Short mmCIF file of C-alpha atoms in Angstrom, two decimals:
data_model
loop_
_atom_site.label_atom_id
_atom_site.label_comp_id
_atom_site.label_asym_id
_atom_site.label_seq_id
_atom_site.Cartn_x
_atom_site.Cartn_y
_atom_site.Cartn_z
CA UNK A 1236 -49.19 -11.41 13.82
CA UNK A 1237 -51.89 -10.26 11.50
CA UNK A 1238 -50.76 -6.62 11.76
CA UNK A 1239 -50.16 -4.63 8.59
CA UNK A 1240 -47.43 -2.04 7.98
CA UNK A 1241 -46.17 -0.16 4.96
CA UNK A 1242 -42.59 -0.70 3.84
CA UNK A 1243 -41.26 2.78 3.03
CA UNK A 1244 -41.54 3.37 -0.70
CA UNK A 1245 -43.23 0.02 -1.22
CA UNK A 1246 -46.28 -2.08 -0.40
CA UNK A 1247 -48.32 -2.75 2.70
CA UNK A 1248 -47.36 -6.13 4.15
CA UNK A 1249 -49.08 -8.30 6.74
CA UNK A 1250 -47.16 -10.71 8.98
CA UNK A 1251 -48.59 -14.21 8.87
CA UNK A 1252 -45.92 -16.21 10.72
CA UNK A 1253 -43.01 -15.51 13.07
CA UNK A 1254 -40.20 -18.07 13.03
CA UNK A 1255 -37.84 -18.21 16.00
CA UNK A 1256 -34.62 -20.09 16.69
CA UNK A 1257 -34.14 -22.47 19.63
CA UNK A 1258 -33.37 -19.56 21.99
CA UNK A 1259 -36.47 -17.57 21.04
CA UNK A 1260 -34.80 -15.01 18.78
CA UNK A 1261 -36.82 -14.02 15.73
CA UNK A 1262 -34.99 -15.20 12.62
CA UNK A 1263 -37.68 -14.87 9.97
CA UNK A 1264 -41.04 -13.24 9.30
CA UNK A 1265 -43.35 -14.73 6.71
CA UNK A 1266 -45.48 -11.95 5.26
CA UNK A 1267 -47.82 -11.33 2.37
CA UNK A 1268 -48.01 -8.09 0.46
CA UNK A 1269 -51.07 -6.32 -0.88
CA UNK A 1270 -50.30 -5.66 -4.56
CA UNK A 1271 -52.89 -2.86 -4.69
CA UNK A 1272 -51.04 -0.66 -2.16
CA UNK A 1273 -48.03 0.59 -4.08
CA UNK A 1274 -48.32 4.36 -3.84
CA UNK A 1275 -51.82 4.30 -2.32
CA UNK A 1276 -53.61 3.44 0.91
CA UNK A 1277 -55.13 0.00 1.41
CA UNK A 1278 -58.89 -0.39 1.04
CA UNK A 1279 -60.90 -1.81 3.93
CA UNK A 1280 -58.08 -1.76 6.51
CA UNK A 1281 -55.39 0.53 7.86
CA UNK A 1282 -51.62 0.03 7.93
CA UNK A 1283 -50.20 0.45 11.45
CA UNK A 1284 -47.31 2.71 10.47
CA UNK A 1285 -44.41 2.84 8.08
CA UNK A 1286 -41.20 0.84 8.42
CA UNK A 1287 -38.04 2.57 7.21
CA UNK A 1288 -35.60 -0.20 6.48
CA UNK A 1289 -32.13 -0.97 5.23
CA UNK A 1290 -31.13 -4.24 3.60
CA UNK A 1291 -28.89 -5.81 6.28
CA UNK A 1292 -26.81 -7.93 3.84
CA UNK A 1293 -26.02 -4.82 1.78
CA UNK A 1294 -25.69 -2.33 4.64
CA UNK A 1295 -22.55 -0.96 6.26
CA UNK A 1296 -21.98 -1.17 10.01
CA UNK A 1297 -22.39 2.15 11.75
CA UNK A 1298 -22.08 3.76 15.16
CA UNK A 1299 -24.62 6.53 15.66
CA UNK A 1300 -23.99 9.15 18.33
CA UNK A 1301 -26.93 11.14 19.69
CA UNK A 1302 -26.07 14.25 21.63
CA UNK A 1303 -28.61 15.56 24.12
CA UNK A 1304 -28.64 18.43 26.58
CA UNK A 1305 -25.25 18.86 28.24
CA UNK A 1306 -26.71 20.25 31.47
CA UNK A 1307 -29.63 19.16 33.65
CA UNK A 1308 -30.76 22.71 34.35
CA UNK A 1309 -31.33 25.80 32.23
CA UNK A 1310 -28.70 27.95 33.97
CA UNK A 1311 -25.82 25.76 35.14
CA UNK A 1312 -23.85 28.81 36.31
CA UNK A 1313 -26.54 29.42 38.97
CA UNK A 1314 -25.45 26.21 40.70
CA UNK A 1315 -22.77 26.24 43.38
CA UNK A 1316 -20.64 24.10 41.05
CA UNK A 1317 -21.75 24.03 37.43
CA UNK A 1318 -20.08 20.62 36.99
CA UNK A 1319 -22.77 19.18 39.27
CA UNK A 1320 -25.35 20.01 36.62
CA UNK A 1321 -23.72 17.95 33.84
CA UNK A 1322 -26.12 15.47 32.25
CA UNK A 1323 -24.50 11.99 32.45
CA UNK A 1324 -26.83 10.85 29.66
CA UNK A 1325 -26.01 13.65 27.21
CA UNK A 1326 -24.37 11.16 24.84
CA UNK A 1327 -26.14 8.01 23.68
CA UNK A 1328 -24.26 5.66 21.36
CA UNK A 1329 -26.00 3.16 19.12
CA UNK A 1330 -23.27 0.59 18.43
CA UNK A 1331 -24.95 -1.81 16.03
CA UNK A 1332 -26.71 0.43 13.51
CA UNK A 1333 -26.90 -0.36 9.81
CA UNK A 1334 -26.66 2.29 7.11
CA UNK A 1335 -27.05 2.51 3.35
CA UNK A 1336 -23.73 1.88 1.57
CA UNK A 1337 -24.07 5.32 -0.06
CA UNK A 1338 -23.40 6.94 3.34
CA UNK A 1339 -19.75 5.97 3.02
CA UNK A 1340 -18.35 9.38 2.13
CA UNK A 1341 -15.81 11.96 3.17
CA UNK A 1342 -15.53 13.06 6.80
CA UNK A 1343 -17.86 15.96 7.46
CA UNK A 1344 -20.39 14.92 4.82
CA UNK A 1345 -23.93 15.53 6.08
CA UNK A 1346 -27.01 13.33 5.80
CA UNK A 1347 -30.60 13.49 6.94
CA UNK A 1348 -31.70 10.23 8.50
CA UNK A 1349 -35.41 10.08 7.91
CA UNK A 1350 -37.54 11.11 10.91
CA UNK A 1351 -34.41 11.39 13.08
CA UNK A 1352 -32.29 14.39 12.21
CA UNK A 1353 -29.16 15.55 10.45
CA UNK A 1354 -25.87 13.72 10.93
CA UNK A 1355 -22.25 14.31 9.94
CA UNK A 1356 -19.61 11.66 9.31
CA UNK A 1357 -17.15 11.67 12.22
CA UNK A 1358 -13.33 11.52 11.87
CA UNK A 1359 -13.50 8.29 13.93
CA UNK A 1360 -14.96 6.56 10.85
CA UNK A 1361 -12.79 3.96 9.18
CA UNK A 1362 -13.04 1.23 6.56
CA UNK A 1363 -14.72 -1.13 9.03
CA UNK A 1364 -17.20 1.19 10.69
CA UNK A 1365 -19.03 4.36 9.79
CA UNK A 1366 -19.52 6.85 12.66
CA UNK A 1367 -22.35 9.37 12.40
CA UNK A 1368 -22.81 12.30 14.80
CA UNK A 1369 -26.19 13.93 15.32
CA UNK A 1370 -25.89 17.62 14.46
CA UNK A 1371 -29.56 18.71 14.42
CA UNK A 1372 -32.40 16.66 15.88
CA UNK A 1373 -35.84 16.66 14.31
CA UNK A 1374 -37.33 15.98 17.75
CA UNK A 1375 -36.49 18.20 20.67
CA UNK A 1376 -37.32 16.86 24.13
CA UNK A 1377 -35.52 19.49 26.18
CA UNK A 1378 -36.66 23.02 26.96
#
């Protein structure tokens, strides 16, 4: 509590109270906004980052697939059996993502998810769930 963050494209807000349910899950944040921060930095304090957000009640459910390095070594053919070099964590699936309703489009349509990378709509998408596949990452962790 007491930390300030900028809401992407909006104001700097400061959390004043965290409300939890009986099991300890956060169900509400009570915040105040600084009306002098729309489009400019706050004076006398610093925001601790920017939150990119989607309105959950208006969002569509999405599955996001992140593809990493397929092999655990640079030259898998140098191994006795290249199959032994497969990376078991090359695919990470985020099952409970939320996306802007505008991302509902034709299969193969591409989007840039801010600070993440470029994604294409997968043929597995249907009326109930959008499936997005990472095509180009903005952050490379492999060599």
